[in-house]
mmCIF file with all atom_site columns, C-alpha atoms in Angstrom:
data_model
loop_
_atom_site.group_PDB
_atom_site.id
_atom_site.type_symbol
_atom_site.label_atom_id
_atom_site.label_alt_id
_atom_site.label_comp_id
_atom_site.label_asym_id
_atom_site.label_entity_id
_atom_site.label_seq_id
_atom_site.pdbx_PDB_ins_code
_atom_site.Cartn_x
_atom_site.Cartn_y
_atom_site.Cartn_z
_atom_site.occupancy
_atom_site.B_iso_or_equiv
_atom_site.pdbx_formal_charge
_atom_site.auth_seq_id
_atom_site.auth_comp_id
_atom_site.auth_asym_id
_atom_site.auth_atom_id
_atom_site.pdbx_PDB_model_num
ATOM 1   C CA . ASP A 1 1   ? 0.000  0.000   0.000  1.00 80.00 ? 1   ASP A CA 1
ATOM 2   C CA . CYS A 1 2   ? 1.441  3.354   -1.045 1.00 90.00 ? 2   CYS A CA 1
ATOM 3   C CA . ASN A 1 3   ? -1.287 5.466   0.556  1.00 92.00 ? 3   ASN A CA 1
ATOM 4   C CA . GLY A 1 4   ? -2.378 6.764   -2.826 1.00 92.00 ? 4   GLY A CA 1
ATOM 5   C CA . ASN A 1 5   ? 0.808  8.872   -3.036 1.00 94.00 ? 5   ASN A CA 1
ATOM 6   C CA . ALA A 1 6   ? 2.866  6.852   -5.504 1.00 93.00 ? 6   ALA A CA 1
ATOM 7   C CA . ALA A 1 7   ? 3.636  7.709   -9.096 1.00 93.00 ? 7   ALA A CA 1
ATOM 8   C CA . SER A 1 8   ? 4.079  4.020   -9.748 1.00 92.00 ? 8   SER A CA 1
ATOM 9   C CA . VAL A 1 9   ? 4.190  0.711   -7.895 1.00 91.00 ? 9   VAL A CA 1
ATOM 10  C CA . SER A 1 10  ? 6.245  -2.340  -8.776 1.00 90.00 ? 10  SER A CA 1
ATOM 11  C CA . VAL A 1 11  ? 6.029  -5.872  -7.436 1.00 86.00 ? 11  VAL A CA 1
ATOM 12  C CA . ASN A 1 12  ? 8.845  -7.029  -5.193 1.00 80.00 ? 12  ASN A CA 1
ATOM 13  C CA . SER A 1 13  ? 8.738  -10.823 -4.842 1.00 71.00 ? 13  SER A CA 1
ATOM 14  C CA . THR A 1 14  ? 10.199 -10.854 -1.321 1.00 76.00 ? 14  THR A CA 1
ATOM 15  C CA . GLU A 1 15  ? 8.550  -7.865  0.309  1.00 73.00 ? 15  GLU A CA 1
ATOM 16  C CA . GLY A 1 16  ? 5.438  -7.156  -1.675 1.00 79.00 ? 16  GLY A CA 1
ATOM 17  C CA . CYS A 1 17  ? 5.221  -3.753  -3.374 1.00 84.00 ? 17  CYS A CA 1
ATOM 18  C CA . ASP A 1 18  ? 7.839  -1.081  -3.997 1.00 91.00 ? 18  ASP A CA 1
ATOM 19  C CA . CYS A 1 19  ? 6.426  2.429   -4.027 1.00 92.00 ? 19  CYS A CA 1
ATOM 20  C CA . ASN A 1 20  ? 7.859  5.061   -6.364 1.00 95.00 ? 20  ASN A CA 1
ATOM 21  C CA . CYS A 1 21  ? 6.531  8.120   -4.519 1.00 95.00 ? 21  CYS A CA 1
ATOM 22  C CA . SER A 1 22  ? 5.023  11.113  -6.284 1.00 95.00 ? 22  SER A CA 1
ATOM 23  C CA . ALA A 1 23  ? 6.771  14.485  -5.981 1.00 93.00 ? 23  ALA A CA 1
ATOM 24  C CA . GLY A 1 24  ? 6.651  15.760  -2.416 1.00 94.00 ? 24  GLY A CA 1
ATOM 25  C CA . TRP A 1 25  ? 6.203  12.313  -0.846 1.00 96.00 ? 25  TRP A CA 1
ATOM 26  C CA . ALA A 1 26  ? 8.737  9.966   0.778  1.00 95.00 ? 26  ALA A CA 1
ATOM 27  C CA . GLY A 1 27  ? 8.970  6.791   2.822  1.00 94.00 ? 27  GLY A CA 1
ATOM 28  C CA . ALA A 1 28  ? 8.569  3.111   2.010  1.00 92.00 ? 28  ALA A CA 1
ATOM 29  C CA . THR A 1 29  ? 4.806  3.609   1.734  1.00 92.00 ? 29  THR A CA 1
ATOM 30  C CA . CYS A 1 30  ? 4.830  7.270   0.603  1.00 95.00 ? 30  CYS A CA 1
ATOM 31  C CA . ASP A 1 31  ? 3.361  8.308   3.963  1.00 94.00 ? 31  ASP A CA 1
ATOM 32  C CA . ALA A 1 32  ? 5.638  11.260  4.802  1.00 93.00 ? 32  ALA A CA 1
ATOM 33  C CA . CYS A 1 33  ? 6.614  14.512  3.170  1.00 92.00 ? 33  CYS A CA 1
ATOM 34  C CA . ALA A 1 34  ? 9.911  14.465  1.291  1.00 92.00 ? 34  ALA A CA 1
ATOM 35  C CA . ASP A 1 35  ? 12.726 16.728  2.501  1.00 88.00 ? 35  ASP A CA 1
ATOM 36  C CA . GLY A 1 36  ? 11.821 20.362  1.931  1.00 86.00 ? 36  GLY A CA 1
ATOM 37  C CA . TYR A 1 37  ? 8.104  19.671  1.414  1.00 91.00 ? 37  TYR A CA 1
ATOM 38  C CA . PHE A 1 38  ? 5.253  20.448  3.781  1.00 91.00 ? 38  PHE A CA 1
ATOM 39  C CA . GLY A 1 39  ? 1.473  20.732  3.939  1.00 90.00 ? 39  GLY A CA 1
ATOM 40  C CA . ALA A 1 40  ? -1.394 18.295  4.448  1.00 90.00 ? 40  ALA A CA 1
ATOM 41  C CA . SER A 1 41  ? -0.712 16.784  1.022  1.00 92.00 ? 41  SER A CA 1
ATOM 42  C CA . CYS A 1 42  ? 3.039  17.569  0.965  1.00 93.00 ? 42  CYS A CA 1
ATOM 43  C CA . GLU A 1 43  ? 2.205  20.000  -1.822 1.00 92.00 ? 43  GLU A CA 1
ATOM 44  C CA . ASN A 1 44  ? 4.428  22.895  -0.735 1.00 93.00 ? 44  ASN A CA 1
ATOM 45  C CA . GLN A 1 45  ? 8.154  22.915  -1.417 1.00 93.00 ? 45  GLN A CA 1
ATOM 46  C CA . CYS A 1 46  ? 10.537 25.403  0.183  1.00 93.00 ? 46  CYS A CA 1
ATOM 47  C CA . THR A 1 47  ? 12.249 27.435  -2.536 1.00 94.00 ? 47  THR A CA 1
ATOM 48  C CA . VAL A 1 48  ? 14.254 30.660  -2.427 1.00 96.00 ? 48  VAL A CA 1
ATOM 49  C CA . ALA A 1 49  ? 12.047 32.184  -5.122 1.00 96.00 ? 49  ALA A CA 1
ATOM 50  C CA . ALA A 1 50  ? 8.696  31.312  -3.540 1.00 94.00 ? 50  ALA A CA 1
ATOM 51  C CA . HIS A 1 51  ? 9.450  31.724  0.159  1.00 95.00 ? 51  HIS A CA 1
ATOM 52  C CA . CYS A 1 52  ? 12.406 34.128  0.372  1.00 97.00 ? 52  CYS A CA 1
ATOM 53  C CA . ASN A 1 53  ? 11.657 36.667  -2.372 1.00 97.00 ? 53  ASN A CA 1
ATOM 54  C CA . GLY A 1 54  ? 14.712 35.426  -4.272 1.00 97.00 ? 54  GLY A CA 1
ATOM 55  C CA . ASN A 1 55  ? 16.934 37.102  -1.657 1.00 97.00 ? 55  ASN A CA 1
ATOM 56  C CA . ALA A 1 56  ? 18.332 34.095  0.222  1.00 97.00 ? 56  ALA A CA 1
ATOM 57  C CA . ASP A 1 57  ? 21.414 31.915  -0.050 1.00 97.00 ? 57  ASP A CA 1
ATOM 58  C CA . SER A 1 58  ? 19.375 28.901  1.049  1.00 96.00 ? 58  SER A CA 1
ATOM 59  C CA . VAL A 1 59  ? 16.002 27.823  2.409  1.00 95.00 ? 59  VAL A CA 1
ATOM 60  C CA . ALA A 1 60  ? 15.016 24.840  4.540  1.00 93.00 ? 60  ALA A CA 1
ATOM 61  C CA . LEU A 1 61  ? 11.943 23.379  6.133  1.00 92.00 ? 61  LEU A CA 1
ATOM 62  C CA . ASN A 1 62  ? 11.452 24.884  9.612  1.00 91.00 ? 62  ASN A CA 1
ATOM 63  C CA . ALA A 1 63  ? 11.837 22.751  12.735 1.00 90.00 ? 63  ALA A CA 1
ATOM 64  C CA . ALA A 1 64  ? 8.070  22.338  13.109 1.00 90.00 ? 64  ALA A CA 1
ATOM 65  C CA . GLY A 1 65  ? 7.751  21.114  9.523  1.00 87.00 ? 65  GLY A CA 1
ATOM 66  C CA . THR A 1 66  ? 5.067  23.695  8.813  1.00 89.00 ? 66  THR A CA 1
ATOM 67  C CA . GLY A 1 67  ? 6.900  26.270  6.715  1.00 91.00 ? 67  GLY A CA 1
ATOM 68  C CA . CYS A 1 68  ? 10.263 27.485  5.501  1.00 94.00 ? 68  CYS A CA 1
ATOM 69  C CA . THR A 1 69  ? 13.246 29.179  7.106  1.00 95.00 ? 69  THR A CA 1
ATOM 70  C CA . CYS A 1 70  ? 15.255 31.494  4.881  1.00 96.00 ? 70  CYS A CA 1
ATOM 71  C CA . ASN A 1 71  ? 18.997 32.120  5.209  1.00 96.00 ? 71  ASN A CA 1
ATOM 72  C CA . CYS A 1 72  ? 18.985 35.659  3.802  1.00 96.00 ? 72  CYS A CA 1
ATOM 73  C CA . SER A 1 73  ? 21.686 36.867  1.439  1.00 96.00 ? 73  SER A CA 1
ATOM 74  C CA . ALA A 1 74  ? 24.002 39.633  2.633  1.00 94.00 ? 74  ALA A CA 1
ATOM 75  C CA . GLY A 1 75  ? 22.159 42.921  2.952  1.00 94.00 ? 75  GLY A CA 1
ATOM 76  C CA . TYR A 1 76  ? 18.668 41.393  3.395  1.00 96.00 ? 76  TYR A CA 1
ATOM 77  C CA . PHE A 1 77  ? 16.623 40.539  6.485  1.00 96.00 ? 77  PHE A CA 1
ATOM 78  C CA . GLY A 1 78  ? 13.138 39.509  7.544  1.00 95.00 ? 78  GLY A CA 1
ATOM 79  C CA . ALA A 1 79  ? 11.403 36.135  7.763  1.00 94.00 ? 79  ALA A CA 1
ATOM 80  C CA . THR A 1 80  ? 11.089 36.138  3.973  1.00 96.00 ? 80  THR A CA 1
ATOM 81  C CA . CYS A 1 81  ? 14.217 38.239  3.254  1.00 97.00 ? 81  CYS A CA 1
ATOM 82  C CA . ASN A 1 82  ? 11.891 40.991  2.076  1.00 96.00 ? 82  ASN A CA 1
ATOM 83  C CA . THR A 1 83  ? 13.840 43.991  3.382  1.00 96.00 ? 83  THR A CA 1
ATOM 84  C CA . GLN A 1 84  ? 17.114 45.209  1.906  1.00 96.00 ? 84  GLN A CA 1
ATOM 85  C CA . CYS A 1 85  ? 19.478 47.444  3.857  1.00 95.00 ? 85  CYS A CA 1
ATOM 86  C CA . THR A 1 86  ? 20.230 50.523  1.756  1.00 94.00 ? 86  THR A CA 1
ATOM 87  C CA . SER A 1 87  ? 21.854 53.844  2.504  1.00 93.00 ? 87  SER A CA 1
ATOM 88  C CA . ALA A 1 88  ? 18.916 55.742  1.028  1.00 92.00 ? 88  ALA A CA 1
ATOM 89  C CA . VAL A 1 89  ? 16.291 54.055  3.197  1.00 92.00 ? 89  VAL A CA 1
ATOM 90  C CA . HIS A 1 90  ? 18.153 53.309  6.433  1.00 92.00 ? 90  HIS A CA 1
ATOM 91  C CA . CYS A 1 91  ? 21.002 55.831  6.595  1.00 94.00 ? 91  CYS A CA 1
ATOM 92  C CA . ASN A 1 92  ? 19.603 59.058  5.155  1.00 92.00 ? 92  ASN A CA 1
ATOM 93  C CA . ASN A 1 93  ? 21.684 58.363  2.034  1.00 94.00 ? 93  ASN A CA 1
ATOM 94  C CA . ASN A 1 94  ? 24.778 59.338  4.046  1.00 93.00 ? 94  ASN A CA 1
ATOM 95  C CA . SER A 1 95  ? 26.427 55.962  4.576  1.00 90.00 ? 95  SER A CA 1
ATOM 96  C CA . ALA A 1 96  ? 29.064 54.255  2.503  1.00 87.00 ? 96  ALA A CA 1
ATOM 97  C CA . VAL A 1 97  ? 28.512 50.875  4.224  1.00 90.00 ? 97  VAL A CA 1
ATOM 98  C CA . VAL A 1 98  ? 25.154 49.475  5.410  1.00 93.00 ? 98  VAL A CA 1
ATOM 99  C CA . GLU A 1 99  ? 24.855 46.000  6.919  1.00 93.00 ? 99  GLU A CA 1
ATOM 100 C CA . VAL A 1 100 ? 22.237 43.819  8.603  1.00 94.00 ? 100 VAL A CA 1
ATOM 101 C CA . ASN A 1 101 ? 22.555 44.046  12.395 1.00 93.00 ? 101 ASN A CA 1
ATOM 102 C CA . SER A 1 102 ? 23.844 41.064  14.386 1.00 91.00 ? 102 SER A CA 1
ATOM 103 C CA . ALA A 1 103 ? 20.309 40.056  15.421 1.00 92.00 ? 103 ALA A CA 1
ATOM 104 C CA . GLY A 1 104 ? 19.201 39.971  11.784 1.00 90.00 ? 104 GLY A CA 1
ATOM 105 C CA . THR A 1 105 ? 16.327 42.323  12.531 1.00 92.00 ? 105 THR A CA 1
ATOM 106 C CA . GLY A 1 106 ? 17.407 45.634  11.032 1.00 93.00 ? 106 GLY A CA 1
ATOM 107 C CA . CYS A 1 107 ? 20.193 47.656  9.459  1.00 94.00 ? 107 CYS A CA 1
ATOM 108 C CA . VAL A 1 108 ? 23.331 49.290  10.800 1.00 93.00 ? 108 VAL A CA 1
ATOM 109 C CA . CYS A 1 109 ? 25.068 52.207  9.125  1.00 93.00 ? 109 CYS A CA 1
ATOM 110 C CA . THR A 1 110 ? 28.642 51.093  9.767  1.00 89.00 ? 110 THR A CA 1
ATOM 111 C CA . THR A 1 111 ? 30.527 53.812  7.905  1.00 90.00 ? 111 THR A CA 1
ATOM 112 C CA . CYS A 1 112 ? 29.039 57.272  7.450  1.00 93.00 ? 112 CYS A CA 1
ATOM 113 C CA . LYS A 1 113 ? 30.145 59.466  4.579  1.00 93.00 ? 113 LYS A CA 1
ATOM 114 C CA . ALA A 1 114 ? 32.687 62.174  5.441  1.00 93.00 ? 114 ALA A CA 1
ATOM 115 C CA . GLY A 1 115 ? 31.195 64.856  7.663  1.00 95.00 ? 115 GLY A CA 1
ATOM 116 C CA . TYR A 1 116 ? 28.243 62.741  8.902  1.00 95.00 ? 116 TYR A CA 1
ATOM 117 C CA . PHE A 1 117 ? 27.667 60.868  12.164 1.00 94.00 ? 117 PHE A CA 1
ATOM 118 C CA . GLY A 1 118 ? 24.906 59.195  14.160 1.00 93.00 ? 118 GLY A CA 1
ATOM 119 C CA . ALA A 1 119 ? 23.260 55.776  14.227 1.00 91.00 ? 119 ALA A CA 1
ATOM 120 C CA . SER A 1 120 ? 21.596 56.536  10.883 1.00 93.00 ? 120 SER A CA 1
ATOM 121 C CA . CYS A 1 121 ? 24.268 58.979  9.663  1.00 94.00 ? 121 CYS A CA 1
ATOM 122 C CA . GLU A 1 122 ? 21.616 61.651  10.209 1.00 94.00 ? 122 GLU A CA 1
ATOM 123 C CA . ASN A 1 123 ? 23.872 64.410  11.601 1.00 95.00 ? 123 ASN A CA 1
ATOM 124 C CA . LYS A 1 124 ? 26.190 66.573  9.503  1.00 96.00 ? 124 LYS A CA 1
ATOM 125 C CA . CYS A 1 125 ? 29.016 68.507  11.113 1.00 97.00 ? 125 CYS A CA 1
ATOM 126 C CA . THR A 1 126 ? 28.820 72.187  10.148 1.00 97.00 ? 126 THR A CA 1
ATOM 127 C CA . VAL A 1 127 ? 30.688 75.248  11.389 1.00 97.00 ? 127 VAL A CA 1
ATOM 128 C CA . ALA A 1 128 ? 27.399 77.053  11.975 1.00 97.00 ? 128 ALA A CA 1
ATOM 129 C CA . ALA A 1 129 ? 25.650 74.296  13.941 1.00 96.00 ? 129 ALA A CA 1
ATOM 130 C CA . HIS A 1 130 ? 28.553 72.786  15.870 1.00 97.00 ? 130 HIS A CA 1
ATOM 131 C CA . CYS A 1 131 ? 31.172 75.530  16.178 1.00 97.00 ? 131 CYS A CA 1
ATOM 132 C CA . ASN A 1 132 ? 29.078 78.644  16.750 1.00 97.00 ? 132 ASN A CA 1
ATOM 133 C CA . GLY A 1 133 ? 30.169 79.927  13.343 1.00 97.00 ? 133 GLY A CA 1
ATOM 134 C CA . ASN A 1 134 ? 33.659 80.539  14.762 1.00 97.00 ? 134 ASN A CA 1
ATOM 135 C CA . ALA A 1 135 ? 35.748 77.799  13.139 1.00 97.00 ? 135 ALA A CA 1
ATOM 136 C CA . ASP A 1 136 ? 37.891 77.426  10.037 1.00 97.00 ? 136 ASP A CA 1
ATOM 137 C CA . SER A 1 137 ? 36.782 73.792  9.678  1.00 97.00 ? 137 SER A CA 1
ATOM 138 C CA . VAL A 1 138 ? 34.871 71.011  11.390 1.00 97.00 ? 138 VAL A CA 1
ATOM 139 C CA . THR A 1 139 ? 35.221 67.218  11.157 1.00 97.00 ? 139 THR A CA 1
ATOM 140 C CA . VAL A 1 140 ? 33.576 64.193  12.743 1.00 96.00 ? 140 VAL A CA 1
ATOM 141 C CA . ASN A 1 141 ? 35.398 63.255  15.947 1.00 95.00 ? 141 ASN A CA 1
ATOM 142 C CA . SER A 1 142 ? 37.444 60.044  16.146 1.00 92.00 ? 142 SER A CA 1
ATOM 143 C CA . ALA A 1 143 ? 34.659 58.220  18.027 1.00 91.00 ? 143 ALA A CA 1
ATOM 144 C CA . GLY A 1 144 ? 32.167 59.076  15.289 1.00 90.00 ? 144 GLY A CA 1
ATOM 145 C CA . THR A 1 145 ? 29.780 60.542  17.868 1.00 92.00 ? 145 THR A CA 1
ATOM 146 C CA . GLY A 1 146 ? 30.103 64.288  17.321 1.00 95.00 ? 146 GLY A CA 1
ATOM 147 C CA . CYS A 1 147 ? 32.173 67.038  15.777 1.00 97.00 ? 147 CYS A CA 1
ATOM 148 C CA . THR A 1 148 ? 35.628 68.499  16.330 1.00 97.00 ? 148 THR A CA 1
ATOM 149 C CA . CYS A 1 149 ? 36.078 72.189  15.588 1.00 97.00 ? 149 CYS A CA 1
ATOM 150 C CA . SER A 1 150 ? 39.260 73.898  14.416 1.00 97.00 ? 150 SER A CA 1
ATOM 151 C CA . CYS A 1 151 ? 38.607 77.330  15.896 1.00 97.00 ? 151 CYS A CA 1
ATOM 152 C CA . SER A 1 152 ? 39.338 80.496  13.968 1.00 96.00 ? 152 SER A CA 1
ATOM 153 C CA . ALA A 1 153 ? 41.874 82.935  15.369 1.00 94.00 ? 153 ALA A CA 1
ATOM 154 C CA . GLY A 1 154 ? 40.442 84.693  18.395 1.00 94.00 ? 154 GLY A CA 1
ATOM 155 C CA . TYR A 1 155 ? 38.226 81.754  19.507 1.00 96.00 ? 155 TYR A CA 1
ATOM 156 C CA . THR A 1 156 ? 38.692 78.704  21.727 1.00 96.00 ? 156 THR A CA 1
ATOM 157 C CA . GLY A 1 157 ? 36.670 75.971  23.433 1.00 96.00 ? 157 GLY A CA 1
ATOM 158 C CA . LEU A 1 158 ? 35.162 72.685  22.236 1.00 95.00 ? 158 LEU A CA 1
ATOM 159 C CA . THR A 1 159 ? 32.617 74.551  20.138 1.00 96.00 ? 159 THR A CA 1
ATOM 160 C CA . CYS A 1 160 ? 34.676 77.739  19.625 1.00 97.00 ? 160 CYS A CA 1
ATOM 161 C CA . GLN A 1 161 ? 32.320 79.456  22.051 1.00 96.00 ? 161 GLN A CA 1
ATOM 162 C CA . GLU A 1 162 ? 34.930 81.472  23.955 1.00 96.00 ? 162 GLU A CA 1
ATOM 163 C CA . THR A 1 163 ? 36.556 84.645  22.727 1.00 95.00 ? 163 THR A CA 1
ATOM 164 C CA . VAL A 1 164 ? 40.283 84.916  23.282 1.00 91.00 ? 164 VAL A CA 1
ATOM 165 C CA . GLU A 1 165 ? 41.265 88.385  24.368 1.00 84.00 ? 165 GLU A CA 1
ATOM 166 C CA . PRO A 1 166 ? 44.177 89.644  22.334 1.00 75.00 ? 166 PRO A CA 1
ATOM 167 C CA . VAL A 1 167 ? 47.375 90.206  24.201 1.00 74.00 ? 167 VAL A CA 1
ATOM 168 C CA . LEU A 1 168 ? 48.840 93.630  23.490 1.00 78.00 ? 168 LEU A CA 1
ATOM 169 C CA . CYS A 1 169 ? 52.570 93.865  23.666 1.00 78.00 ? 169 CYS A CA 1
ATOM 170 C CA . THR A 1 170 ? 54.432 97.129  23.798 1.00 79.00 ? 170 THR A CA 1
ATOM 171 C CA . VAL A 1 171 ? 58.095 97.731  23.195 1.00 80.00 ? 171 VAL A CA 1
ATOM 172 C CA . THR A 1 172 ? 59.791 99.766  25.888 1.00 74.00 ? 172 THR A CA 1
#
């Protein structure tokens, strides 16, 4: 007996019948889903195209045997690999490198473009905003968490907020 799930059946003189299971079925009597297949009639097969939006390196039947688990390709995340990490969407278009976070649940802007900082590269260092308009230049600090001002002559302080009084020298 092949449970009605065989493509063909042949007679085996010692053991009875040999079942040649239909697609999606497995087992000596075609009574179980084949690897990668699931559903009441073993009609569903896990494929990258159908279950992972074409954005996975591999796909396998989940532990419960009720669906598929996608192993997303680099730069994609989500149960069906349906979200791509991009600078435009996740980093205000100010990141040179965008990766999936370690939990696989979102994106991380790992390298902001020159002059930008913040978790989403959302902040731009400017003389006006970060140096009180009193700097010759401003760059992102070495930690990537703020700005470093190069104060113009006559100014000092972290944000060039202090005026330096000129020292007058006289020759006697």
